[in-house]
Amino acid sequence: MDKNNLEQITFGGGCFWCVESCFNMLKGVESAISGYSGGHKDQPTYEEVCTGETGHAEVVQITYDPSIISYEQLMDVFFFLHDPTQLNRQGNDIGTQYRSVIYYKDEAEKQKAIEAIKTSEASGRWPGTYVTELTQFEKFWPAEQYHQGYYNVNPTQPYCSAVVGPKIQKFKKHFGELGMLTADSE
């Protein structure tokens, strides 16, 4: 991986435990870090974000090498991992902190995100109209350390075994068949 060529993208697709775990398995992803973006409070805590009053979304910030994995491939994974037609929720996780959102850094990235939404919507993977927000990136606040790699440390936690685990297995099957996973993830 060319450390000088790395780029970042930040987006939210529901609970960050699943999204972060999956992105960390992809070839070309140096890191996926759980955190918060899009709100009005500096250095928010998980408890504060969970109230829905800070305006933040649970997000994952991905650092990747575009010579190995493209922005479009990352968007395909993003739309695979969550239902972008659900407003402010993913399954039983309800609240603005679980919204579908892509944070773009400039106009070119915004246009790529618009195209990715159109492509995914046209695929029919998720029936209905996408409600994914496009928002100018301002700040990323890393989540508390215990959230980083949460599923790997807590696979038997009830939410992880009931919700996150099955999503990860579906992800591994699909993207493993496409050859996109690191050797230690397959």
mmCIF file of N, CA, C and O in Angstrom, residues 78-164:
data_model
loop_
_atom_site.group_PDB
_atom_site.id
_atom_site.type_symbol
_atom_site.label_atom_id
_atom_site.label_comp_id
_atom_site.label_asym_id
_atom_site.label_seq_id
_atom_site.Cartn_x
_atom_site.Cartn_y
_atom_site.Cartn_z
ATOM 1 N N PHE A 78 -20.550 0.204 0.925
ATOM 2 C CA PHE A 78 -21.375 1.047 1.794
ATOM 3 C C PHE A 78 -22.862 0.756 1.577
ATOM 4 O O PHE A 78 -23.610 0.521 2.529
ATOM 5 N N PHE A 79 -23.293 0.720 0.320
ATOM 6 C CA PHE A 79 -24.711 0.484 0.045
ATOM 7 C C PHE A 79 -25.112 -0.975 0.245
ATOM 8 O O PHE A 79 -26.286 -1.268 0.430
ATOM 9 N N PHE A 80 -24.164 -1.875 0.243
ATOM 10 C CA PHE A 80 -24.434 -3.279 0.556
ATOM 11 C C PHE A 80 -24.719 -3.452 2.045
ATOM 12 O O PHE A 80 -25.555 -4.264 2.434
ATOM 13 N N LEU A 81 -24.015 -2.690 2.876
ATOM 14 C CA LEU A 81 -24.042 -2.890 4.327
ATOM 15 C C LEU A 81 -25.233 -2.281 5.057
ATOM 16 O O LEU A 81 -25.449 -2.593 6.222
ATOM 17 N N HIS A 82 -25.958 -1.388 4.405
ATOM 18 C CA HIS A 82 -27.097 -0.789 5.113
ATOM 19 C C HIS A 82 -28.207 -0.488 4.115
ATOM 20 O O HIS A 82 -27.989 -0.503 2.913
ATOM 21 N N ASP A 83 -29.394 -0.247 4.649
ATOM 22 C CA ASP A 83 -30.557 0.061 3.814
ATOM 23 C C ASP A 83 -30.678 1.578 3.692
ATOM 24 O O ASP A 83 -31.132 2.248 4.618
ATOM 25 N N PRO A 84 -30.278 2.135 2.539
ATOM 26 C CA PRO A 84 -30.285 3.586 2.366
ATOM 27 C C PRO A 84 -31.678 4.169 2.114
ATOM 28 O O PRO A 84 -31.800 5.367 1.894
ATOM 29 N N THR A 85 -32.707 3.342 2.194
ATOM 30 C CA THR A 85 -34.070 3.850 2.014
ATOM 31 C C THR A 85 -34.742 4.119 3.360
ATOM 32 O O THR A 85 -35.850 4.647 3.397
ATOM 33 N N GLN A 86 -34.082 3.755 4.458
ATOM 34 C CA GLN A 86 -34.659 3.971 5.787
ATOM 35 C C GLN A 86 -34.170 5.303 6.353
ATOM 36 O O GLN A 86 -32.972 5.504 6.512
ATOM 37 N N LEU A 87 -35.101 6.170 6.662
ATOM 38 C CA LEU A 87 -34.766 7.487 7.198
ATOM 39 C C LEU A 87 -34.500 7.394 8.698
ATOM 40 O O LEU A 87 -35.358 6.940 9.462
ATOM 41 N N ASN A 88 -33.296 7.803 9.089
ATOM 42 C CA ASN A 88 -32.916 7.888 10.505
ATOM 43 C C ASN A 88 -33.095 6.582 11.263
ATOM 44 O O ASN A 88 -33.513 6.567 12.422
ATOM 45 N N ARG A 89 -32.742 5.486 10.593
ATOM 46 C CA ARG A 89 -32.815 4.191 11.268
ATOM 47 C C ARG A 89 -32.125 3.131 10.434
ATOM 48 O O ARG A 89 -31.956 3.285 9.232
ATOM 49 N N GLN A 90 -31.750 2.060 11.084
ATOM 50 C CA GLN A 90 -31.329 0.828 10.444
ATOM 51 C C GLN A 90 -31.887 -0.291 11.307
ATOM 52 O O GLN A 90 -31.443 -0.492 12.437
ATOM 53 N N GLY A 91 -32.896 -0.973 10.795
ATOM 54 C CA GLY A 91 -33.542 -2.031 11.572
ATOM 55 C C GLY A 91 -34.129 -1.461 12.842
ATOM 56 O O GLY A 91 -34.894 -0.494 12.811
ATOM 57 N N ASN A 92 -33.734 -2.041 13.979
ATOM 58 C CA ASN A 92 -34.259 -1.587 15.275
ATOM 59 C C ASN A 92 -33.490 -0.404 15.853
ATOM 60 O O ASN A 92 -33.848 0.096 16.917
ATOM 61 N N ASP A 93 -32.410 0.006 15.191
ATOM 62 C CA ASP A 93 -31.651 1.184 15.640
ATOM 63 C C ASP A 93 -32.328 2.422 15.059
ATOM 64 O O ASP A 93 -32.299 2.638 13.849
ATOM 65 N N ILE A 94 -32.946 3.204 15.916
ATOM 66 C CA ILE A 94 -33.745 4.343 15.462
ATOM 67 C C ILE A 94 -33.197 5.637 16.046
ATOM 68 O O ILE A 94 -32.884 5.717 17.233
ATOM 69 N N GLY A 95 -33.066 6.655 15.194
ATOM 70 C CA GLY A 95 -32.598 7.969 15.612
ATOM 71 C C GLY A 95 -31.722 8.574 14.534
ATOM 72 O O GLY A 95 -31.187 7.880 13.677
ATOM 73 N N THR A 96 -31.582 9.884 14.586
ATOM 74 C CA THR A 96 -30.793 10.576 13.564
ATOM 75 C C THR A 96 -29.332 10.133 13.567
ATOM 76 O O THR A 96 -28.645 10.245 12.546
ATOM 77 N N GLN A 97 -28.842 9.612 14.688
ATOM 78 C CA GLN A 97 -27.454 9.148 14.747
ATOM 79 C C GLN A 97 -27.226 7.918 13.868
ATOM 80 O O GLN A 97 -26.093 7.560 13.576
ATOM 81 N N TYR A 98 -28.296 7.271 13.387
ATOM 82 C CA TYR A 98 -28.181 6.088 12.526
ATOM 83 C C TYR A 98 -28.497 6.400 11.066
ATOM 84 O O TYR A 98 -28.711 5.499 10.268
ATOM 85 N N ARG A 99 -28.510 7.681 10.718
ATOM 86 C CA ARG A 99 -28.876 8.064 9.354
ATOM 87 C C ARG A 99 -27.849 7.586 8.330
ATOM 88 O O ARG A 99 -26.676 7.382 8.640
ATOM 89 N N SER A 100 -28.323 7.462 7.110
ATOM 90 C CA SER A 100 -27.460 7.151 5.969
ATOM 91 C C SER A 100 -26.891 8.471 5.471
ATOM 92 O O SER A 100 -27.642 9.365 5.072
ATOM 93 N N VAL A 101 -25.549 8.601 5.490
ATOM 94 C CA VAL A 101 -24.942 9.888 5.136
ATOM 95 C C VAL A 101 -23.554 9.672 4.547
ATOM 96 O O VAL A 101 -22.803 8.811 5.004
ATOM 97 N N ILE A 102 -23.247 10.446 3.533
ATOM 98 C CA ILE A 102 -21.914 10.486 2.950
ATOM 99 C C ILE A 102 -21.388 11.901 3.150
ATOM 100 O O ILE A 102 -22.034 12.874 2.754
ATOM 101 N N TYR A 103 -20.212 12.010 3.762
ATOM 102 C CA TYR A 103 -19.573 13.305 3.971
ATOM 103 C C TYR A 103 -18.541 13.494 2.854
ATOM 104 O O TYR A 103 -17.593 12.712 2.750
ATOM 105 N N TYR A 104 -18.727 14.508 2.044
ATOM 106 C CA TYR A 104 -17.807 14.763 0.935
ATOM 107 C C TYR A 104 -16.883 15.925 1.291
ATOM 108 O O TYR A 104 -17.240 16.815 2.055
ATOM 109 N N LYS A 105 -15.684 15.894 0.695
ATOM 110 C CA LYS A 105 -14.677 16.919 1.016
ATOM 111 C C LYS A 105 -14.645 18.061 0.014
ATOM 112 O O LYS A 105 -14.221 19.157 0.343
ATOM 113 N N ASP A 106 -15.070 17.788 -1.219
ATOM 114 C CA ASP A 106 -15.046 18.833 -2.248
ATOM 115 C C ASP A 106 -16.117 18.528 -3.297
ATOM 116 O O ASP A 106 -16.797 17.500 -3.223
ATOM 117 N N GLU A 107 -16.248 19.411 -4.254
ATOM 118 C CA GLU A 107 -17.304 19.266 -5.264
ATOM 119 C C GLU A 107 -17.117 18.002 -6.099
ATOM 120 O O GLU A 107 -18.091 17.327 -6.442
ATOM 121 N N ALA A 108 -15.885 17.656 -6.420
ATOM 122 C CA ALA A 108 -15.629 16.445 -7.217
ATOM 123 C C ALA A 108 -16.084 15.197 -6.459
ATOM 124 O O ALA A 108 -16.711 14.303 -7.036
ATOM 125 N N GLU A 109 -15.792 15.152 -5.163
ATOM 126 C CA GLU A 109 -16.218 14.003 -4.364
ATOM 127 C C GLU A 109 -17.738 13.985 -4.213
ATOM 128 O O GLU A 109 -18.358 12.918 -4.229
ATOM 129 N N LYS A 110 -18.347 15.152 -4.122
ATOM 130 C CA LYS A 110 -19.810 15.221 -4.045
ATOM 131 C C LYS A 110 -20.432 14.642 -5.314
ATOM 132 O O LYS A 110 -21.391 13.869 -5.247
ATOM 133 N N GLN A 111 -19.863 14.973 -6.469
ATOM 134 C CA GLN A 111 -20.389 14.458 -7.736
ATOM 135 C C GLN A 111 -20.226 12.941 -7.816
ATOM 136 O O GLN A 111 -21.118 12.241 -8.302
ATOM 137 N N LYS A 112 -19.095 12.424 -7.327
ATOM 138 C CA LYS A 112 -18.893 10.970 -7.315
ATOM 139 C C LYS A 112 -19.918 10.297 -6.396
ATOM 140 O O LYS A 112 -20.417 9.224 -6.702
ATOM 141 N N ALA A 113 -20.224 10.937 -5.269
ATOM 142 C CA ALA A 113 -21.218 10.385 -4.340
ATOM 143 C C ALA A 113 -22.605 10.388 -4.964
ATOM 144 O O ALA A 113 -23.356 9.415 -4.828
ATOM 145 N N ILE A 114 -22.953 11.457 -5.670
ATOM 146 C CA ILE A 114 -24.250 11.523 -6.360
ATOM 147 C C ILE A 114 -24.356 10.390 -7.367
ATOM 148 O O ILE A 114 -25.383 9.703 -7.454
ATOM 149 N N GLU A 115 -23.290 10.167 -8.127
ATOM 150 C CA GLU A 115 -23.279 9.078 -9.116
ATOM 151 C C GLU A 115 -23.388 7.714 -8.444
ATOM 152 O O GLU A 115 -24.087 6.825 -8.940
ATOM 153 N N ALA A 116 -22.708 7.546 -7.310
ATOM 154 C CA ALA A 116 -22.773 6.271 -6.588
ATOM 155 C C ALA A 116 -24.188 6.000 -6.080
ATOM 156 O O ALA A 116 -24.667 4.867 -6.146
ATOM 157 N N ILE A 117 -24.855 7.021 -5.601
ATOM 158 C CA ILE A 117 -26.238 6.869 -5.144
ATOM 159 C C ILE A 117 -27.125 6.468 -6.321
ATOM 160 O O ILE A 117 -27.913 5.529 -6.227
ATOM 161 N N LYS A 118 -26.982 7.163 -7.447
ATOM 162 C CA LYS A 118 -27.781 6.843 -8.631
ATOM 163 C C LYS A 118 -27.537 5.413 -9.100
ATOM 164 O O LYS A 118 -28.478 4.686 -9.421
ATOM 165 N N THR A 119 -26.280 5.011 -9.127
ATOM 166 C CA THR A 119 -25.935 3.663 -9.576
ATOM 167 C C THR A 119 -26.542 2.612 -8.661
ATOM 168 O O THR A 119 -27.134 1.632 -9.123
ATOM 169 N N SER A 120 -26.404 2.815 -7.354
ATOM 170 C CA SER A 120 -26.942 1.850 -6.405
ATOM 171 C C SER A 120 -28.465 1.819 -6.458
ATOM 172 O O SER A 120 -29.072 0.746 -6.459
ATOM 173 N N GLU A 121 -29.078 2.980 -6.538
ATOM 174 C CA GLU A 121 -30.544 3.055 -6.599
ATOM 175 C C GLU A 121 -31.062 2.334 -7.846
ATOM 176 O O GLU A 121 -32.030 1.580 -7.790
ATOM 177 N N ALA A 122 -30.369 2.528 -8.967
ATOM 178 C CA ALA A 122 -30.778 1.895 -10.232
ATOM 179 C C ALA A 122 -30.573 0.380 -10.209
ATOM 180 O O ALA A 122 -31.232 -0.346 -10.952
ATOM 181 N N SER A 123 -29.694 -0.100 -9.341
ATOM 182 C CA SER A 123 -29.421 -1.540 -9.278
ATOM 183 C C SER A 123 -30.607 -2.331 -8.744
ATOM 184 O O SER A 123 -30.710 -3.528 -8.975
ATOM 185 N N GLY A 124 -31.484 -1.670 -7.994
ATOM 186 C CA GLY A 124 -32.633 -2.354 -7.416
ATOM 187 C C GLY A 124 -32.312 -3.162 -6.173
ATOM 188 O O GLY A 124 -33.153 -3.905 -5.669
ATOM 189 N N ARG A 125 -31.087 -3.046 -5.670
ATOM 190 C CA ARG A 125 -30.690 -3.785 -4.461
ATOM 191 C C ARG A 125 -31.637 -3.470 -3.304
ATOM 192 O O ARG A 125 -32.025 -4.341 -2.547
ATOM 193 N N TRP A 126 -31.997 -2.188 -3.175
ATOM 194 C CA TRP A 126 -32.912 -1.763 -2.127
ATOM 195 C C TRP A 126 -34.123 -1.122 -2.797
ATOM 196 O O TRP A 126 -33.991 -0.075 -3.420
ATOM 197 N N PRO A 127 -35.284 -1.735 -2.706
ATOM 198 C CA PRO A 127 -36.471 -1.117 -3.324
ATOM 199 C C PRO A 127 -36.876 0.145 -2.575
ATOM 200 O O PRO A 127 -36.850 0.177 -1.358
ATOM 201 N N GLY A 128 -37.180 1.182 -3.338
ATOM 202 C CA GLY A 128 -37.589 2.443 -2.730
ATOM 203 C C GLY A 128 -36.609 3.545 -3.056
ATOM 204 O O GLY A 128 -35.587 3.340 -3.703
ATOM 205 N N THR A 129 -36.929 4.719 -2.576
ATOM 206 C CA THR A 129 -36.111 5.901 -2.822
ATOM 207 C C THR A 129 -35.042 6.024 -1.741
ATOM 208 O O THR A 129 -35.337 5.895 -0.548
ATOM 209 N N TYR A 130 -33.825 6.297 -2.152
ATOM 210 C CA TYR A 130 -32.723 6.474 -1.206
ATOM 211 C C TYR A 130 -32.890 7.799 -0.461
ATOM 212 O O TYR A 130 -33.263 8.808 -1.050
ATOM 213 N N VAL A 131 -32.574 7.762 0.832
ATOM 214 C CA VAL A 131 -32.634 8.967 1.664
ATOM 215 C C VAL A 131 -31.237 9.346 2.167
ATOM 216 O O VAL A 131 -31.110 10.157 3.087
ATOM 217 N N THR A 132 -30.206 8.790 1.561
ATOM 218 C CA THR A 132 -28.829 9.071 1.960
ATOM 219 C C THR A 132 -28.534 10.555 1.836
ATOM 220 O O THR A 132 -28.720 11.136 0.774
ATOM 221 N N GLU A 133 -28.085 11.155 2.926
ATOM 222 C CA GLU A 133 -27.717 12.568 2.920
ATOM 223 C C GLU A 133 -26.333 12.749 2.311
ATOM 224 O O GLU A 133 -25.459 11.901 2.497
ATOM 225 N N LEU A 134 -26.148 13.845 1.628
ATOM 226 C CA LEU A 134 -24.832 14.290 1.185
ATOM 227 C C LEU A 134 -24.529 15.558 1.959
ATOM 228 O O LEU A 134 -25.266 16.542 1.849
ATOM 229 N N THR A 135 -23.469 15.522 2.741
ATOM 230 C CA THR A 135 -23.150 16.634 3.632
ATOM 231 C C THR A 135 -21.672 16.983 3.522
ATOM 232 O O THR A 135 -20.826 16.083 3.482
ATOM 233 N N GLN A 136 -21.378 18.264 3.492
ATOM 234 C CA GLN A 136 -19.994 18.724 3.474
ATOM 235 C C GLN A 136 -19.280 18.242 4.740
ATOM 236 O O GLN A 136 -19.772 18.442 5.847
ATOM 237 N N PHE A 137 -18.141 17.578 4.568
ATOM 238 C CA PHE A 137 -17.347 17.109 5.700
ATOM 239 C C PHE A 137 -16.782 18.303 6.466
ATOM 240 O O PHE A 137 -16.257 19.239 5.876
ATOM 241 N N GLU A 138 -16.915 18.265 7.771
ATOM 242 C CA GLU A 138 -16.328 19.303 8.617
ATOM 243 C C GLU A 138 -15.340 18.718 9.608
ATOM 244 O O GLU A 138 -14.201 19.144 9.669
ATOM 245 N N LYS A 139 -15.779 17.753 10.394
ATOM 246 C CA LYS A 139 -14.927 17.233 11.463
ATOM 247 C C LYS A 139 -15.305 15.793 11.773
ATOM 248 O O LYS A 139 -16.478 15.434 11.725
ATOM 249 N N PHE A 140 -14.311 15.009 12.076
ATOM 250 C CA PHE A 140 -14.497 13.627 12.510
ATOM 251 C C PHE A 140 -13.971 13.508 13.928
ATOM 252 O O PHE A 140 -12.861 13.938 14.221
ATOM 253 N N TRP A 141 -14.793 12.952 14.791
ATOM 254 C CA TRP A 141 -14.391 12.714 16.174
ATOM 255 C C TRP A 141 -14.322 11.210 16.370
ATOM 256 O O TRP A 141 -15.349 10.527 16.289
ATOM 257 N N PRO A 142 -13.135 10.642 16.618
ATOM 258 C CA PRO A 142 -13.057 9.198 16.854
ATOM 259 C C PRO A 142 -13.906 8.802 18.061
ATOM 260 O O PRO A 142 -13.950 9.520 19.063
ATOM 261 N N ALA A 143 -14.566 7.670 17.948
ATOM 262 C CA ALA A 143 -15.336 7.145 19.077
ATOM 263 C C ALA A 143 -14.370 6.645 20.149
ATOM 264 O O ALA A 143 -13.178 6.456 19.898
ATOM 265 N N GLU A 144 -14.898 6.411 21.306
ATOM 266 C CA GLU A 144 -14.126 5.897 22.419
ATOM 267 C C GLU A 144 -13.412 4.607 22.004
ATOM 268 O O GLU A 144 -13.901 3.864 21.161
ATOM 269 N N GLN A 145 -12.287 4.335 22.625
ATOM 270 C CA GLN A 145 -11.449 3.193 22.248
ATOM 271 C C GLN A 145 -12.221 1.871 22.284
ATOM 272 O O GLN A 145 -12.020 1.011 21.446
ATOM 273 N N TYR A 146 -13.127 1.701 23.243
ATOM 274 C CA TYR A 146 -13.823 0.414 23.344
ATOM 275 C C TYR A 146 -14.744 0.144 22.152
ATOM 276 O O TYR A 146 -15.152 -0.994 21.927
ATOM 277 N N HIS A 147 -15.038 1.168 21.336
ATOM 278 C CA HIS A 147 -15.845 0.952 20.127
ATOM 279 C C HIS A 147 -14.998 0.476 18.952
ATOM 280 O O HIS A 147 -15.535 -0.085 18.002
ATOM 281 N N GLN A 148 -13.707 0.704 18.982
ATOM 282 C CA GLN A 148 -12.845 0.335 17.865
ATOM 283 C C GLN A 148 -12.673 -1.189 17.853
ATOM 284 O O GLN A 148 -12.279 -1.784 18.845
ATOM 285 N N GLY A 149 -13.011 -1.809 16.727
ATOM 286 C CA GLY A 149 -12.930 -3.272 16.637
ATOM 287 C C GLY A 149 -13.895 -3.975 17.572
ATOM 288 O O GLY A 149 -13.661 -5.103 17.995
ATOM 289 N N TYR A 150 -14.997 -3.314 17.886
ATOM 290 C CA TYR A 150 -15.931 -3.807 18.909
ATOM 291 C C TYR A 150 -16.407 -5.223 18.622
ATOM 292 O O TYR A 150 -16.404 -6.080 19.507
ATOM 293 N N TYR A 151 -16.820 -5.494 17.399
ATOM 294 C CA TYR A 151 -17.336 -6.835 17.086
ATOM 295 C C TYR A 151 -16.262 -7.906 17.289
ATOM 296 O O TYR A 151 -16.555 -8.979 17.819
ATOM 297 N N ASN A 152 -15.038 -7.629 16.882
ATOM 298 C CA ASN A 152 -13.968 -8.620 17.020
ATOM 299 C C ASN A 152 -13.722 -8.992 18.476
ATOM 300 O O ASN A 152 -13.376 -10.130 18.780
ATOM 301 N N VAL A 153 -13.904 -8.047 19.379
ATOM 302 C CA VAL A 153 -13.671 -8.280 20.803
ATOM 303 C C VAL A 153 -14.926 -8.847 21.484
ATOM 304 O O VAL A 153 -14.833 -9.557 22.476
ATOM 305 N N ASN A 154 -16.120 -8.518 20.935
ATOM 306 C CA ASN A 154 -17.390 -8.865 21.590
ATOM 307 C C ASN A 154 -18.361 -9.623 20.683
ATOM 308 O O ASN A 154 -19.546 -9.280 20.624
ATOM 309 N N PRO A 155 -17.928 -10.669 19.989
ATOM 310 C CA PRO A 155 -18.837 -11.331 19.041
ATOM 311 C C PRO A 155 -20.044 -11.998 19.699
ATOM 312 O O PRO A 155 -21.066 -12.202 19.033
ATOM 313 N N THR A 156 -19.960 -12.312 20.977
ATOM 314 C CA THR A 156 -21.092 -12.970 21.642
ATOM 315 C C THR A 156 -22.007 -11.988 22.366
ATOM 316 O O THR A 156 -23.008 -12.417 22.946
ATOM 317 N N GLN A 157 -21.661 -10.697 22.348
ATOM 318 C CA GLN A 157 -22.562 -9.699 22.921
ATOM 319 C C GLN A 157 -23.889 -9.841 22.165
ATOM 320 O O GLN A 157 -23.883 -10.059 20.954
ATOM 321 N N PRO A 158 -25.043 -9.790 22.835
ATOM 322 C CA PRO A 158 -26.316 -10.091 22.177
ATOM 323 C C PRO A 158 -26.573 -9.335 20.863
ATOM 324 O O PRO A 158 -26.985 -9.941 19.869
ATOM 325 N N TYR A 159 -26.333 -8.028 20.821
ATOM 326 C CA TYR A 159 -26.553 -7.269 19.585
ATOM 327 C C TYR A 159 -25.601 -7.754 18.492
ATOM 328 O O TYR A 159 -25.990 -7.912 17.337
ATOM 329 N N CYS A 160 -24.370 -8.022 18.872
ATOM 330 C CA CYS A 160 -23.379 -8.479 17.888
ATOM 331 C C CYS A 160 -23.754 -9.845 17.325
ATOM 332 O O CYS A 160 -23.677 -10.062 16.112
ATOM 333 N N SER A 161 -24.150 -10.780 18.186
ATOM 334 C CA SER A 161 -24.463 -12.118 17.680
ATOM 335 C C SER A 161 -25.761 -12.138 16.884
ATOM 336 O O SER A 161 -25.879 -12.889 15.918
ATOM 337 N N ALA A 162 -26.718 -11.289 17.244
ATOM 338 C CA ALA A 162 -28.011 -11.290 16.548
ATOM 339 C C ALA A 162 -28.025 -10.439 15.284
ATOM 340 O O ALA A 162 -28.667 -10.790 14.298
ATOM 341 N N VAL A 163 -27.306 -9.306 15.277
ATOM 342 C CA VAL A 163 -27.397 -8.356 14.170
ATOM 343 C C VAL A 163 -26.082 -8.239 13.390
ATOM 344 O O VAL A 163 -26.053 -8.411 12.172
ATOM 345 N N VAL A 164 -25.009 -7.946 14.088
ATOM 346 C CA VAL A 164 -23.735 -7.675 13.416
ATOM 347 C C VAL A 164 -23.169 -8.940 12.777
ATOM 348 O O VAL A 164 -22.760 -8.930 11.612
#
